[in-house]
C-alpha atoms as a PDB file:
ATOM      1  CA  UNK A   1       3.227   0.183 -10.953  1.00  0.00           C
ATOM      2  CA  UNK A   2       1.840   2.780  -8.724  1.00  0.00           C
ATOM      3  CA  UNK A   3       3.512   3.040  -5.071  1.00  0.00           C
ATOM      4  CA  UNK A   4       1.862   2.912  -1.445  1.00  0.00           C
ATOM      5  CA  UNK A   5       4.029   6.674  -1.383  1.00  0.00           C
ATOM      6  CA  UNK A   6       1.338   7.878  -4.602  1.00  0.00           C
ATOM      7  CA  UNK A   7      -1.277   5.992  -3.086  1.00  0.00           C
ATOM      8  CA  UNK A   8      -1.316   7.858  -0.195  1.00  0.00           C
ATOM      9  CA  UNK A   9       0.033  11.236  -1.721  1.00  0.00           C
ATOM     10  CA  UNK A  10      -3.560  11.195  -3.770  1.00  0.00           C
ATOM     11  CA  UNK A  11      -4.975  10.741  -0.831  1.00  0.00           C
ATOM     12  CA  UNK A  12      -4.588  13.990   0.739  1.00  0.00           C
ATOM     13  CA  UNK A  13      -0.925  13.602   1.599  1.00  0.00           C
ATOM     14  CA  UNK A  14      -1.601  10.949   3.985  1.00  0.00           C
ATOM     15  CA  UNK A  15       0.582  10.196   6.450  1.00  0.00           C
ATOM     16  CA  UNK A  16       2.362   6.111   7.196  1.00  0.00           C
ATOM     17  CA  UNK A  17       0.895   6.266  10.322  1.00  0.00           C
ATOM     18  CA  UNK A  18      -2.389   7.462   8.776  1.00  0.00           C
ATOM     19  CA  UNK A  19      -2.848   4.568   6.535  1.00  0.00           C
ATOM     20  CA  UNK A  20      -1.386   1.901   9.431  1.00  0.00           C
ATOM     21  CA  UNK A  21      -4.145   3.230  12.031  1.00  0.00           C
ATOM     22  CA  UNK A  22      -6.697   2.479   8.707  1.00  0.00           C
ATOM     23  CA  UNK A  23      -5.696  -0.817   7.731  1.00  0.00           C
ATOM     24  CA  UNK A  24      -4.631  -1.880  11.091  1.00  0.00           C
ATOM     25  CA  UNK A  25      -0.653  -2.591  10.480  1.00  0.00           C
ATOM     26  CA  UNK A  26       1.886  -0.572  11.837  1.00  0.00           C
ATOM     27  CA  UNK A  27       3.456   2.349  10.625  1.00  0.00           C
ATOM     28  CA  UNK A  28       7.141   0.515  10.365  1.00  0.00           C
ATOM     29  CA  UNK A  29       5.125  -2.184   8.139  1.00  0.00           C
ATOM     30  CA  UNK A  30       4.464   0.530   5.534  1.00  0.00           C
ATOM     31  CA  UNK A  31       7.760   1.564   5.633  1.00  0.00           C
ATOM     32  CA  UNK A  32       9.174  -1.483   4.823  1.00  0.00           C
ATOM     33  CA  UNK A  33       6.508  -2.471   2.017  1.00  0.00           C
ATOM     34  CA  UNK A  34       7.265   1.550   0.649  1.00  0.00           C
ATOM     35  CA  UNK A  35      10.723  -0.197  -0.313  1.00  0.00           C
ATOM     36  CA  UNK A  36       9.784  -3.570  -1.248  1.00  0.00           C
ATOM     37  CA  UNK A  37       6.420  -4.151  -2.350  1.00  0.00           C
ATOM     38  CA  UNK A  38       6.664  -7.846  -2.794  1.00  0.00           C
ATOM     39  CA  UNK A  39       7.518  -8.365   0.909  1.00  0.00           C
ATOM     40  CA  UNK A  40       3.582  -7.690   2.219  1.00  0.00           C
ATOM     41  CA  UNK A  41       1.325 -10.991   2.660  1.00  0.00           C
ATOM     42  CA  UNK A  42      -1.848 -11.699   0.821  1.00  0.00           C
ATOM     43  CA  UNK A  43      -3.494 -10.433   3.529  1.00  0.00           C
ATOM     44  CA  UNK A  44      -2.562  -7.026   3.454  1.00  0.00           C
ATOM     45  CA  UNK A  45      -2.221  -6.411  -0.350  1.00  0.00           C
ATOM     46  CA  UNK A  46      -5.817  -6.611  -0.032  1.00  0.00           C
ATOM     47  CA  UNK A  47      -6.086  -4.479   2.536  1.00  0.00           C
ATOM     48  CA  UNK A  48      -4.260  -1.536   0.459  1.00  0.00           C
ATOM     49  CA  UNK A  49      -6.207  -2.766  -2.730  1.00  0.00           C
ATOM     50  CA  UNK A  50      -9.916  -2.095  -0.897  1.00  0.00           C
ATOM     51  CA  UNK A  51      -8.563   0.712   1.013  1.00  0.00           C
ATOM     52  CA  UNK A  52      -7.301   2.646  -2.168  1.00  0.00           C
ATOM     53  CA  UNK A  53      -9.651   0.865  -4.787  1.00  0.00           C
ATOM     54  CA  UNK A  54      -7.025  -0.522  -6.339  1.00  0.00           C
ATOM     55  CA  UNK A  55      -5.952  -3.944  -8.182  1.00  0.00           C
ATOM     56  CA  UNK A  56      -2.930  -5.864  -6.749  1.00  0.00           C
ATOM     57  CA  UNK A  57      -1.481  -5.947 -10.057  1.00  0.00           C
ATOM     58  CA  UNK A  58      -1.256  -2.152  -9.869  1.00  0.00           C
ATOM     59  CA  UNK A  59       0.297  -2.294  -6.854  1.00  0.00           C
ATOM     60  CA  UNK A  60       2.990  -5.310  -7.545  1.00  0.00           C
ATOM     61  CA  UNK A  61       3.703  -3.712 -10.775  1.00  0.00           C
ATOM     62  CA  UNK A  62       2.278  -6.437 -12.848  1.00  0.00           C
ATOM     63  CA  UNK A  63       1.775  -5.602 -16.479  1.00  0.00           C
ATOM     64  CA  UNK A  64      -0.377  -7.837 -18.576  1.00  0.00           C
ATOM     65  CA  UNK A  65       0.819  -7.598 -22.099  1.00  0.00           C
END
């Protein structure tokens, strides 16, 4: 599993508010999914997946074994 927190730490340290503005949530909504992933919608999991080029596996923490 890789975290919205490393996401956006290999992304030039960006900021919560940073990646809201970008994928047009609020900065409290990244927050919240920072400490519970599984509480985003489809909606925006696919947001963070295209933003950071991503799967949604990565970041649920699903491991295919």
């Amino acid at each position: 599993m890789i975290t919205i927190a490393e996401l956006r730490a290999k992304n030039g340290k960006m900021s919560q508010r940073a990646l809201a503005r970008e994928i047009d949530t609020t900065q409290t909504s990244i927050s919240n999914w920072e400490k519970d992933p599984l509480s985003m919608n489809a909606e925006n999991i696919v947001k963070l997946c295209l933003y950071f080029n991503v799967t949604s596996d990565e970041i649920l923490g699903i491991k295919k074994e």
